[in-house]
XYZ file of C-alpha atoms in Angstrom:
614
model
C 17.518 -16.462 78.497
C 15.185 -15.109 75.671
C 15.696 -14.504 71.863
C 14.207 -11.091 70.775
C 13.761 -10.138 67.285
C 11.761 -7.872 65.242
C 9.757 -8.891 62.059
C 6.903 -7.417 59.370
C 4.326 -9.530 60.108
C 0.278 -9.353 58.687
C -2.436 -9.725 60.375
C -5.589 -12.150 59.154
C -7.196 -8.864 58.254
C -3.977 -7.842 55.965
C -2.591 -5.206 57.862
C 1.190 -5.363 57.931
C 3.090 -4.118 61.605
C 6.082 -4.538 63.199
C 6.014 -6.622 66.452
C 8.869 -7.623 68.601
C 8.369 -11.906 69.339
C 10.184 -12.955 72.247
C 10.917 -16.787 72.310
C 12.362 -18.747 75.837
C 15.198 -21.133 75.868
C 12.957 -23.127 79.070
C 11.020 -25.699 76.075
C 13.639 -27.174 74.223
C 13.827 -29.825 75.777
C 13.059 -32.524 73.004
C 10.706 -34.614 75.760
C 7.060 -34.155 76.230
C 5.835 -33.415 79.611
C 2.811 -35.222 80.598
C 3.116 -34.158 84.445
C -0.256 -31.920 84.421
C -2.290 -34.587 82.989
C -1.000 -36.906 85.702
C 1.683 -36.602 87.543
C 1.897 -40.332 87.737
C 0.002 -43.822 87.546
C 0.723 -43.958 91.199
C -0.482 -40.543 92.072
C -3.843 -39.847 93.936
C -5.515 -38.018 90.839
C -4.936 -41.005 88.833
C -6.059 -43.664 90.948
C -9.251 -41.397 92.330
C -9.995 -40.375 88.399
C -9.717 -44.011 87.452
C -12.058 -45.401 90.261
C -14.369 -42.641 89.599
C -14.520 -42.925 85.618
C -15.567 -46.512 86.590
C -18.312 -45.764 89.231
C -20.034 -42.992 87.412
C -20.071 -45.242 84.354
C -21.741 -48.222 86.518
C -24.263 -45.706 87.871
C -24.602 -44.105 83.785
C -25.845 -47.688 82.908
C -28.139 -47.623 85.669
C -29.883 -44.639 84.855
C -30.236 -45.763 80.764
C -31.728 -48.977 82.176
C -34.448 -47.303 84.587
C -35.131 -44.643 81.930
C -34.551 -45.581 78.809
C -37.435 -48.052 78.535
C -39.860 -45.529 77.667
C -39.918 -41.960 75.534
C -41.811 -40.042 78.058
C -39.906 -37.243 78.654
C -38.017 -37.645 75.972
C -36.434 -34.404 75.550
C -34.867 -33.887 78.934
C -33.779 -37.805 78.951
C -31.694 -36.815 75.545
C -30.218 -33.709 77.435
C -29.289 -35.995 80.076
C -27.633 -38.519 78.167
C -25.567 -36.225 76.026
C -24.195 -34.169 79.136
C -23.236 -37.429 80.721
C -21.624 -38.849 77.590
C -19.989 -35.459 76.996
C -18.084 -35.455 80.653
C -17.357 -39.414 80.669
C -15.566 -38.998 77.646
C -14.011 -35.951 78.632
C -12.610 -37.982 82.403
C -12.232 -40.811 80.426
C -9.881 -39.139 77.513
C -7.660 -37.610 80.079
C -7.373 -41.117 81.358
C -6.788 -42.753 78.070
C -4.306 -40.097 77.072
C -1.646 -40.497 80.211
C -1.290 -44.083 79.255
C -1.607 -44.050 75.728
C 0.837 -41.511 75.420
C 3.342 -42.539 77.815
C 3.184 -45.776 76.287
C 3.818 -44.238 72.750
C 7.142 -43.087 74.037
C 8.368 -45.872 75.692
C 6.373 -49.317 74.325
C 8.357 -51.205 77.509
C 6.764 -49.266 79.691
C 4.501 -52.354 81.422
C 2.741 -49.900 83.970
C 1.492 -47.927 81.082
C 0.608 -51.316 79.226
C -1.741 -52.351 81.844
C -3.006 -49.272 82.775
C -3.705 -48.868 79.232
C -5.728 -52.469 79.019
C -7.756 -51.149 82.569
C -8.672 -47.998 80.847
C -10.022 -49.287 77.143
C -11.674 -52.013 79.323
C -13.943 -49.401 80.550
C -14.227 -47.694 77.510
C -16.173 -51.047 76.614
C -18.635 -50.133 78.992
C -18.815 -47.185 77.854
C -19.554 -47.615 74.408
C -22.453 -49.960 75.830
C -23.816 -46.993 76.758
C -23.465 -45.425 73.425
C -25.291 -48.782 72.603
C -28.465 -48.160 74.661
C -28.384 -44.268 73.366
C -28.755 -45.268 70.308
C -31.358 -48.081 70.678
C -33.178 -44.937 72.406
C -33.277 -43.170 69.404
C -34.520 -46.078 67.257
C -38.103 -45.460 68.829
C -37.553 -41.319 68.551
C -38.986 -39.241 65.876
C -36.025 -37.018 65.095
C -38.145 -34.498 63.397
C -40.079 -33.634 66.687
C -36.769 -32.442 67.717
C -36.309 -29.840 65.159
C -37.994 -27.185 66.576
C -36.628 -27.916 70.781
C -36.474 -24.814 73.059
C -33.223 -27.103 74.648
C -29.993 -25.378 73.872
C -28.443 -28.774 74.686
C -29.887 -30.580 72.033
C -30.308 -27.574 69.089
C -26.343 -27.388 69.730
C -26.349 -31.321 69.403
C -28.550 -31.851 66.599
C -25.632 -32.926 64.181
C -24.293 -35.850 66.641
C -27.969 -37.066 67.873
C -28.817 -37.293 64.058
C -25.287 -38.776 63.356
C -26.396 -41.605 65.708
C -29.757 -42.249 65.003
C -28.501 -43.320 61.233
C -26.012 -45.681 63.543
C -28.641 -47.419 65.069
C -30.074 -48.733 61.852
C -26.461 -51.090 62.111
C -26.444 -51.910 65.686
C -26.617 -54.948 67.264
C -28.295 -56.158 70.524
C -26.730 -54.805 73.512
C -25.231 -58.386 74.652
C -23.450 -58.636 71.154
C -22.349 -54.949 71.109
C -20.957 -55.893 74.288
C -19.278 -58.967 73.458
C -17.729 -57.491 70.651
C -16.276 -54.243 72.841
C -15.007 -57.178 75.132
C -13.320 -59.253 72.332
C -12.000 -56.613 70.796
C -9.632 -55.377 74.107
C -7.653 -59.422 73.504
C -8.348 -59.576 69.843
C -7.895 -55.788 67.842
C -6.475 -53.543 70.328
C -4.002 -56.817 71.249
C -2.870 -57.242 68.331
C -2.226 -53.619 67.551
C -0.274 -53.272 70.766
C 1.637 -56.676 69.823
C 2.429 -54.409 66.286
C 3.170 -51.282 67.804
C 5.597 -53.284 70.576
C 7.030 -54.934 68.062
C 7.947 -52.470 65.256
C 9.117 -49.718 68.056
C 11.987 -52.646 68.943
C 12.595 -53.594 65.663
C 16.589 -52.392 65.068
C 17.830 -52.600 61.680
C 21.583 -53.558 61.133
C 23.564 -51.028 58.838
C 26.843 -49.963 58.457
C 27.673 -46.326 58.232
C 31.173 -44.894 57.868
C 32.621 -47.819 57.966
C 30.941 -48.678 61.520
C 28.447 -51.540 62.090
C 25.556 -49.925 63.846
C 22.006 -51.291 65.392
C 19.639 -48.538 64.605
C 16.032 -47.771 65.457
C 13.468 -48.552 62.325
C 12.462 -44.612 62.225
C 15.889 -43.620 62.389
C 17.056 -46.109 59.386
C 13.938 -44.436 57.483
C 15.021 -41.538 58.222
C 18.316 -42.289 56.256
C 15.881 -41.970 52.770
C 17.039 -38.487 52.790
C 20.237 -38.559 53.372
C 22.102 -36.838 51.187
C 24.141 -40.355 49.699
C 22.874 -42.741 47.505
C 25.225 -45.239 49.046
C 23.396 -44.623 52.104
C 20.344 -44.209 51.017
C 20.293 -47.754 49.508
C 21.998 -49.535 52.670
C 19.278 -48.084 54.734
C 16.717 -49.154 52.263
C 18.396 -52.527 51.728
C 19.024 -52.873 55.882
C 15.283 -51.458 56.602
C 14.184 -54.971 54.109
C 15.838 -57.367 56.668
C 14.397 -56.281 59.563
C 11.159 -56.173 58.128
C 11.861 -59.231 57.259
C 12.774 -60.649 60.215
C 9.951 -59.382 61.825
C 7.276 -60.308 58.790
C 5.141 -63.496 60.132
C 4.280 -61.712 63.564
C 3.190 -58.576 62.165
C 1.297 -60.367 59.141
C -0.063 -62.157 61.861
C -1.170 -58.686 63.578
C -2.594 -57.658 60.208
C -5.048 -60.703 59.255
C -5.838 -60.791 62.900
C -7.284 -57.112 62.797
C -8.550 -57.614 59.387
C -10.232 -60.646 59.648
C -12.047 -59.173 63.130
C -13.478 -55.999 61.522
C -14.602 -58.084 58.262
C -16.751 -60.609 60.636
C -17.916 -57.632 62.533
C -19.161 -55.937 59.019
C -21.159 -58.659 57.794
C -22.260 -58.943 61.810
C -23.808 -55.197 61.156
C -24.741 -55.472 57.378
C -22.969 -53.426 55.477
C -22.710 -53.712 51.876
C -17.948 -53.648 52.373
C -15.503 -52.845 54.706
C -15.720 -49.616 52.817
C -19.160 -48.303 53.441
C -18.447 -48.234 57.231
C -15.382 -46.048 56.805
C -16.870 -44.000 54.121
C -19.714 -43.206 56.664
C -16.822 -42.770 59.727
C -15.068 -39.956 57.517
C -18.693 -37.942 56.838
C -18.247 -38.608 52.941
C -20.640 -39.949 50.333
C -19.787 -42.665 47.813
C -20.276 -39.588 45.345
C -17.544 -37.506 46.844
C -15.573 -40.467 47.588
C -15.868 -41.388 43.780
C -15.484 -37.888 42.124
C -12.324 -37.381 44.488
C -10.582 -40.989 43.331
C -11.189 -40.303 39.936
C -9.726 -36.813 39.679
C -7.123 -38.275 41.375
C -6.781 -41.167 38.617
C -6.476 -38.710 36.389
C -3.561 -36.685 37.605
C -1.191 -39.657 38.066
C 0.331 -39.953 34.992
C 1.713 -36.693 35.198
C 2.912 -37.189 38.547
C 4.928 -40.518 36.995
C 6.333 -38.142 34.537
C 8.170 -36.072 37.416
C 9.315 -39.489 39.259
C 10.699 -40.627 35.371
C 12.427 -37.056 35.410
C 13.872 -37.359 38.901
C 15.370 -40.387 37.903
C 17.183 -39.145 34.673
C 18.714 -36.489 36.843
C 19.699 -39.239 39.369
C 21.267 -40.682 36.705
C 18.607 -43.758 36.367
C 17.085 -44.969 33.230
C 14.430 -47.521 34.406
C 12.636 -45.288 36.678
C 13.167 -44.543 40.388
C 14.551 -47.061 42.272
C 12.347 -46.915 45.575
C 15.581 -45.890 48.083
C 15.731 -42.627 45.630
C 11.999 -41.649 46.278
C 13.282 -38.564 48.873
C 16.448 -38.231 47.562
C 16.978 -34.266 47.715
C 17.724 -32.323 44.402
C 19.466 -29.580 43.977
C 21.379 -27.789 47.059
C 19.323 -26.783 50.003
C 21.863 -27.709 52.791
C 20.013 -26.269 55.619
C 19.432 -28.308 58.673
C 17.966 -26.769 61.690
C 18.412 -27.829 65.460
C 15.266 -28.215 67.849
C 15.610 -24.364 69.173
C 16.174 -23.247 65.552
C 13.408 -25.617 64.277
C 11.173 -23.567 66.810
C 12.275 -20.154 66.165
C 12.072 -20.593 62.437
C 8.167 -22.014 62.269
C 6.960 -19.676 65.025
C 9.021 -16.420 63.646
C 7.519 -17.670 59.845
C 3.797 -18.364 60.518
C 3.627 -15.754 62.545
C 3.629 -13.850 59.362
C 0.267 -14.979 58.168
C -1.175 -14.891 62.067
C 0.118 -13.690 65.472
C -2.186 -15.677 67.117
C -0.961 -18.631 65.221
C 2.693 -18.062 65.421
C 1.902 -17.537 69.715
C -0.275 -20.651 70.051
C 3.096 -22.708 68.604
C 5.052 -21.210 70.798
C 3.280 -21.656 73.871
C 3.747 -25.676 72.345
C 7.137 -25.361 72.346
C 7.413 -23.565 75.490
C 5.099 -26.040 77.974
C 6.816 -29.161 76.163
C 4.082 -30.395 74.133
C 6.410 -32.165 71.827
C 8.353 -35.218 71.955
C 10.663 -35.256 69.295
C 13.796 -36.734 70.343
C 14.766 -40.035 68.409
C 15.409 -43.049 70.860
C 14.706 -47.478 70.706
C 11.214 -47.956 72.358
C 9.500 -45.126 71.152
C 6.358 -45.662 68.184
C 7.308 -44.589 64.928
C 5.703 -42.218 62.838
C 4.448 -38.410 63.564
C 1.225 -37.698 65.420
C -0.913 -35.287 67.752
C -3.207 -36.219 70.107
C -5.851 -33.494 71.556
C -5.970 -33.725 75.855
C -9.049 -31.939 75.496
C -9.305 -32.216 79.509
C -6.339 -29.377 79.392
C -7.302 -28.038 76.340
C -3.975 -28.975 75.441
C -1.698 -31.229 72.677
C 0.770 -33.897 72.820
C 3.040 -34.003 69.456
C 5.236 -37.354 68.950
C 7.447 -37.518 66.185
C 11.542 -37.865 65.458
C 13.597 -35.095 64.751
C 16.674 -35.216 62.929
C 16.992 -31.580 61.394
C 16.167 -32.009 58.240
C 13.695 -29.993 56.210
C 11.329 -32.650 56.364
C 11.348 -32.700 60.052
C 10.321 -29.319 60.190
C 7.622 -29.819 57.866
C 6.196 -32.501 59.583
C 6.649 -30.574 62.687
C 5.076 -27.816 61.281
C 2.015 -30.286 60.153
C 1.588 -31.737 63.585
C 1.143 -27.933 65.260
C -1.604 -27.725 62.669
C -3.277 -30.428 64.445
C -2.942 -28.875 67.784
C -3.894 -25.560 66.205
C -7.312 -27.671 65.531
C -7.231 -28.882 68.444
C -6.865 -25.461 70.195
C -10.041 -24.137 67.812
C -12.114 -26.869 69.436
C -10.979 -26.156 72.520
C -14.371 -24.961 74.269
C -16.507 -27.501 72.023
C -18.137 -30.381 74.108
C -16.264 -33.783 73.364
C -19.779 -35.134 71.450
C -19.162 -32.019 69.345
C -14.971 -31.926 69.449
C -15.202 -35.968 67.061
C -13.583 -34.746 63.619
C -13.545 -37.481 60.692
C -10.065 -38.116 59.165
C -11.219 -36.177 56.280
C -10.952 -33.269 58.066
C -8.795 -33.795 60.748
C -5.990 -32.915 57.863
C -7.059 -29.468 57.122
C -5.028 -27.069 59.743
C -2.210 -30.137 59.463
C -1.664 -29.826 55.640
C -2.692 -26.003 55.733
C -0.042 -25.171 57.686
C 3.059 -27.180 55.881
C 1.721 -25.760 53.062
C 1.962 -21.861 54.419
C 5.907 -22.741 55.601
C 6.859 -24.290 52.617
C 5.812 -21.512 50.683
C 7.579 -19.232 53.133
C 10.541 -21.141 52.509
C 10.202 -21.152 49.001
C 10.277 -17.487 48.647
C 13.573 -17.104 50.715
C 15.279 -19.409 48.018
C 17.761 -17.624 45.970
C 19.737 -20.086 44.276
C 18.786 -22.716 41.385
C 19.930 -25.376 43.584
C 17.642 -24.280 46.274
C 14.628 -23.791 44.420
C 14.924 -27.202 42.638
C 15.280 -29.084 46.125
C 11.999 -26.995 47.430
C 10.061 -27.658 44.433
C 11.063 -31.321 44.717
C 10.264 -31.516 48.303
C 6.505 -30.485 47.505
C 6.240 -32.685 44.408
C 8.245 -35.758 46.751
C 5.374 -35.001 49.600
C 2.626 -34.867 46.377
C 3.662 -38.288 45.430
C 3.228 -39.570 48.561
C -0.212 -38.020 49.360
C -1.515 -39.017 45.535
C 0.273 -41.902 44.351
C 1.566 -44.007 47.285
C -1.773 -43.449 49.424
C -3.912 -44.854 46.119
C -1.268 -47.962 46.433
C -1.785 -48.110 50.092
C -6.215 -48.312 49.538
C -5.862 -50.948 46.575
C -3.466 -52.912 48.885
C -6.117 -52.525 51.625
C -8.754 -53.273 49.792
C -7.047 -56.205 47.899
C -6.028 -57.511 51.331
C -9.863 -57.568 52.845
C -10.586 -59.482 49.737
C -8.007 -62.232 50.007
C -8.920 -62.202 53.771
C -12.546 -63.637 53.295
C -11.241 -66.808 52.241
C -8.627 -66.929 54.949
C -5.524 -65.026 56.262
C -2.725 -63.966 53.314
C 1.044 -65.632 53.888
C 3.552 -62.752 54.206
C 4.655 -63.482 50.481
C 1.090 -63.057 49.467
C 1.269 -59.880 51.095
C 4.456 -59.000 49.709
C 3.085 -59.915 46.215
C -0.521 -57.548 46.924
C 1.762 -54.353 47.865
C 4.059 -55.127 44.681
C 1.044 -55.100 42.398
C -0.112 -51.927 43.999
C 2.489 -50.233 43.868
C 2.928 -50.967 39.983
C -0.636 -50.089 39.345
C -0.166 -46.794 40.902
C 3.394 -45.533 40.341
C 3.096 -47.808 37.375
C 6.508 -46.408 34.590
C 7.453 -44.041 37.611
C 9.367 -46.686 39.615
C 11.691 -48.903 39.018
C 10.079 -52.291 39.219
C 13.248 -54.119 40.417
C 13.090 -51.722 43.531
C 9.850 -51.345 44.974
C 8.971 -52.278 48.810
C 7.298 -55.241 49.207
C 6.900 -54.359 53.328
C 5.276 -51.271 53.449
C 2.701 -52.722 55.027
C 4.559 -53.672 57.840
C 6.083 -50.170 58.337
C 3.336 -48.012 58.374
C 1.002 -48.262 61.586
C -2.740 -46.900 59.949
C -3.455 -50.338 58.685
C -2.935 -51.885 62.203
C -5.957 -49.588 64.183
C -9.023 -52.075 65.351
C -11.682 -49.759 64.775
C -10.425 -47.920 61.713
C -9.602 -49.179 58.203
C -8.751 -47.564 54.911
C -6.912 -44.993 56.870
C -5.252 -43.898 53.676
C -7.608 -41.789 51.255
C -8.467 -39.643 54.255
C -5.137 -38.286 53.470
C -5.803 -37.400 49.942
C -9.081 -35.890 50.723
C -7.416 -33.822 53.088
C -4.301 -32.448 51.424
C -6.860 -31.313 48.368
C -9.203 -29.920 50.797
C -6.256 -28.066 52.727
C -5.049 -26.514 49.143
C -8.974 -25.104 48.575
C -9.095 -23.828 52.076
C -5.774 -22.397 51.184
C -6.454 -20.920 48.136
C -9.156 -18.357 49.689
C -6.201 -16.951 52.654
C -6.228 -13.973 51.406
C -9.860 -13.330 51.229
C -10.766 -10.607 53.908
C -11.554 -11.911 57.103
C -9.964 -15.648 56.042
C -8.472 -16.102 59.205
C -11.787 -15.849 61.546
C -13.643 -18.201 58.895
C -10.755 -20.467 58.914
C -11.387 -20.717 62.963
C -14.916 -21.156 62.564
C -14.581 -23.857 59.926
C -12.019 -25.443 62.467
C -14.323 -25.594 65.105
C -17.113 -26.932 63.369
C -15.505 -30.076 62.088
C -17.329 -32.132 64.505
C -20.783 -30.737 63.542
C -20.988 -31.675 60.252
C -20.410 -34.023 57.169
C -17.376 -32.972 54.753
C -20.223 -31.867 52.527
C -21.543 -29.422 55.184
C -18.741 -28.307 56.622
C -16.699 -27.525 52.881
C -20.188 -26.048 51.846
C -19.720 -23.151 54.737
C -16.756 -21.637 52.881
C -18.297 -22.333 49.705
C -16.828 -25.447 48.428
C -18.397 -28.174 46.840
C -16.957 -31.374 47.342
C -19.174 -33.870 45.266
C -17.715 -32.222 42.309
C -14.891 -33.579 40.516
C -13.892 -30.092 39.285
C -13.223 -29.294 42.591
C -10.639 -31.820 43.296
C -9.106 -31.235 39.815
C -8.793 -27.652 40.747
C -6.595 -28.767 43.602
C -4.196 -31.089 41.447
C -3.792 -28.484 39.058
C -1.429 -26.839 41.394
C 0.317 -29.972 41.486
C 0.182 -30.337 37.636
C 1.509 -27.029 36.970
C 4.593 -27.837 39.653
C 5.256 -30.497 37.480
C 5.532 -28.536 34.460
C 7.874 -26.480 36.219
C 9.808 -29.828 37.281
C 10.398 -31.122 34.066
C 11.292 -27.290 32.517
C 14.782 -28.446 34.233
């Protein structure tokens, strides 16, 4: 059966038409379908890929040892190299994603677990090839490569360069090694053990007079519930079973911690920042004009959380369970189908092609969005760039959030789709960027939305939603990098007890909601709830956020510039050929300047103005 309707929509260039959409009832089923990457971990595709990632590996490390030892040649050794590394990674990804993913929906699933151990053990390998690239390069005179007739390497330049500044931290081969081996029972253990453990965690809570055992996400998911009886059981019941589950996953924290801290002072860098700082393509002078722009703008953020809770009836702040309280009266929920319909029929407005690429998601079951014990919580997209594909995870309950985040996660595959014929060596996107089509997009529907609102009520629960989401993205993502940062700290002098933990995220959270919150009713687990602190490999996966939600709203700012919506493709796919510098430079912005981040959060500003006008 198919839904037909007709709509005014504009094209990137600005030209308004009416086109008929047609959207299929076959996708809504709320279950990803992984089938086409594999159809299973007994199939013959997986088992021959597998065996093969590992052979042509073996014979990759062969060739870097017989070659590698001298730069003769050096130009068509490079082109070698990178072709190789771009089509491992490429077998290897579609690999990685069948078990990763199938894992992420069901963290009992002890196929996927081991299959998932086989896989990153190879990766290990891998990245000892990465390792003898790189040591290459040490003895290469990049600039004799500036002026190569090689279309390989002129369309490569960005990542050989990237690397060659890597090699001034590497290690010798045998320790790069041993750490890539340690790291598959130490790191990547101890996030599974988290990821295992929080995805069974239940939380006890009584609803309508019924005892219930409930899912983690799905008690979270209570925060915006429309009752503040509710509201605070969840919070209260979502405390105990953090608490009950506190020493392993502190455990899991000052396990990963501690291993990236001994493999920083291994490599010789100055913090556990400067590594991450280099990961996300920023310098310390973006980094530093973006944080203190951002200082800058939280007071008047506290003033809409002191203003929230005078109309909540609170006179001490916000109590933390009345953070996403809704205001006001928007009582639309949406199903899955409606959900669909409503994002594809509304972006479609700024771009056809955008509004068809989400509903070809929808319609080949890209998304997983049903709500069930076992499954990871959180919201995220992973490219299978082997398919030129997406997989979306996240829980859907109907609410307006929901769709937002929905509509955030199709921005990632929208990315994803941009880099589509990129090589993988080319495809790597820092976190930075990573959250421009995401926050781009949320930001497009929830001004759609905004503009349908009629009613008081409505338009106070929309403008609430975006300064709620601002909050978050400003003030609770500072708290989350000086609880990081405070926690590496503490950590070189040995692992903090959970109630030193507890006490680190209290004092963050006062120093950046500060008069805002109430400070009887803050969270002293939200370190436990939120999976970006548990990743082996990457830390500080917080201000990333920031950068990118202020990015997004300069990106945004220029849609209706002629042409926007090719440059906005282009700037897309080049986020994995440049630093944030380079790649905000190409549509003229200038990230090293604190005016430009201030320009961003004076949208935000003047939303709060309009907030406390109420």
């Amino acid at each position: 059966m198919e839904l037909t309707y007709t709509r005014k929509l504009y094209h990137s260039c600005g030209i308004m038409e009416n086109r008929v959409l047609k959207l299929s009832r076959k996708g809504d089923n709320m279950r990803w379908v992984l089938t086409n990457i594999y159809p299973s971990f007994e199939s013959e595709e997986f088992k021959n890929d597998l065996v093969r990632f590992e052979r042509e590996i073996t014979e990759f490390l062969n060739w870097l040892d017989a070659n590698l030892n001298t730069t003769e040649d050096a130009e068509k050794k490079l082109e070698y190299v990178i072709s190789k590394l771009n089509d491992l990674s490429l077998l290897g990804g579609r690999l990685y994603n069948f078990a990763s993913l199938t894992l992420s929906a069901d963290a009992n699933n002890e196929i996927a677990a081991k299959y998932l151990d086989v896989i990153r053990s190879k990766f290990v390998d891998l990245s000892l090839a990465r390792t003898k690239f790189r040591k290459f390069l040490k003895e290469i005179n990049i600039e004799l490569l500036e002026n190569t007739n090689s279309d390989i390497l002129k369309s490569h330049m960005f990542a050989i360069k990237e690397q060659k500044l890597l090699s001034k931290y590497m290690l010798s081969e045998k320790e790069e090694k041993i750490i890539s081996m340690m790291r598959l029972t130490g790191g990547n253990a101890w996030n599974n053990l988290y990821e295992k453990t929080t995805s069974n965690l239940l939380c006890e809570i009584e609803l309508n007079g019924e005892k219930k055992k409930l899912p983690l996400m799905r008690v979270r998911n209570l925060a915006y519930d429309k009752s503040q009886d509710v509201r605070k059981r969840a919070y209260e019941s979502e405390l105990k079973a953090c608490e009950s589950a506190a020493n392993v996953i502190a455990q899991c924290l000052n396990s990963i911690k501690g291993e990236f801290l001994t493999e920083v002072k291994l490599r010789g860098y100055s913090s556990p920042l400067e590594p991450m700082l280099f990961e996300n393509r920023i310098s310390e002078e973006t980094f530093n004009a973006m944080m203190e722009a951002v200082k800058e703008t939280m007071p008047k953020l506290r003033m809409y959380l002191r203003k929230k809770a005078n109309l909540l009836g609170h006179s001490d702040g916000l109590p933390w369970y009345d953070l996403f309280a809704p205001l006001g009266g928007y009582e639309k929920t949406w199903s899955f189908e409606e959900a669909r319909k409503y994002i594809v029929q509304n972006l479609s407005v700024f771009s056809q092609e955008l509004g068809a690429f989400i509903d070809n998601a929808f319609e080949n079951n890209w998304i997983d969005a049903e709500t069930r014990p076992g499954k990871r919580g959180g919201a995220f997209c992973a490219s299978v760039k082997a398919l030129k594909e997406s997989r979306i995870l996240m829980s859907f309950d109907g609410t307006l959030d929901n769709v937002l985040t929905l509509a955030h996660e199709l921005g990632h595959a929208f990315h994803n789709y941009c880099l589509k014929d990129e090589t993988s060596l080319n495809s790597t996107t820092p976190a930075t960027l990573a959250e421009t089509a995401s926050i781009f997009n949320e930001t497009l529907l929830l001004n759609m939305i905004k503009l349908e609102a009629i009613e008081d009520g409505e338009k106070l629960a929309l403008l609430d939603k975006e300064l709620s989401d601002a909050v978050q993205i400003i003030i609770d993502i500072y708290s989350r990098f000086l609880f990081e940062k405070a926690v590496f700290e503490k950590r070189t002098s040995g692992p903090p007890s959970v109630e030193e933990l507890k006490e680190i995220m209290l004092n963050a959270q006062k120093e950046s909601y500060g008069e805002g919150l109430n400070k009887e009713f803050l969270h002293p687990y939200m370190w436990l709830v939120k999976p970006h602190y548990y990743s082996p490999t990457f830390h500080f996966y917080n201000f990333p956020y920031t950068f990118g939600m202020l990015f997004a709203l300069g990106v945004y700012a220029k849609r209706n510039e002629p042409g926007f919506f090719e440059m906005y493709k282009k700037l897309l796919a080049s986020t994995g050929k440049g630093t944030a510098e380079e790649v905000a430079a190409s549509v003229g912005i200038d990230i090293t300047k604190k005016e430009f981040w201030k320009s961003s959060l004076n949208v935000i500003e003047t939303a709060v103005e309009e907030f406390l006008k109420i």
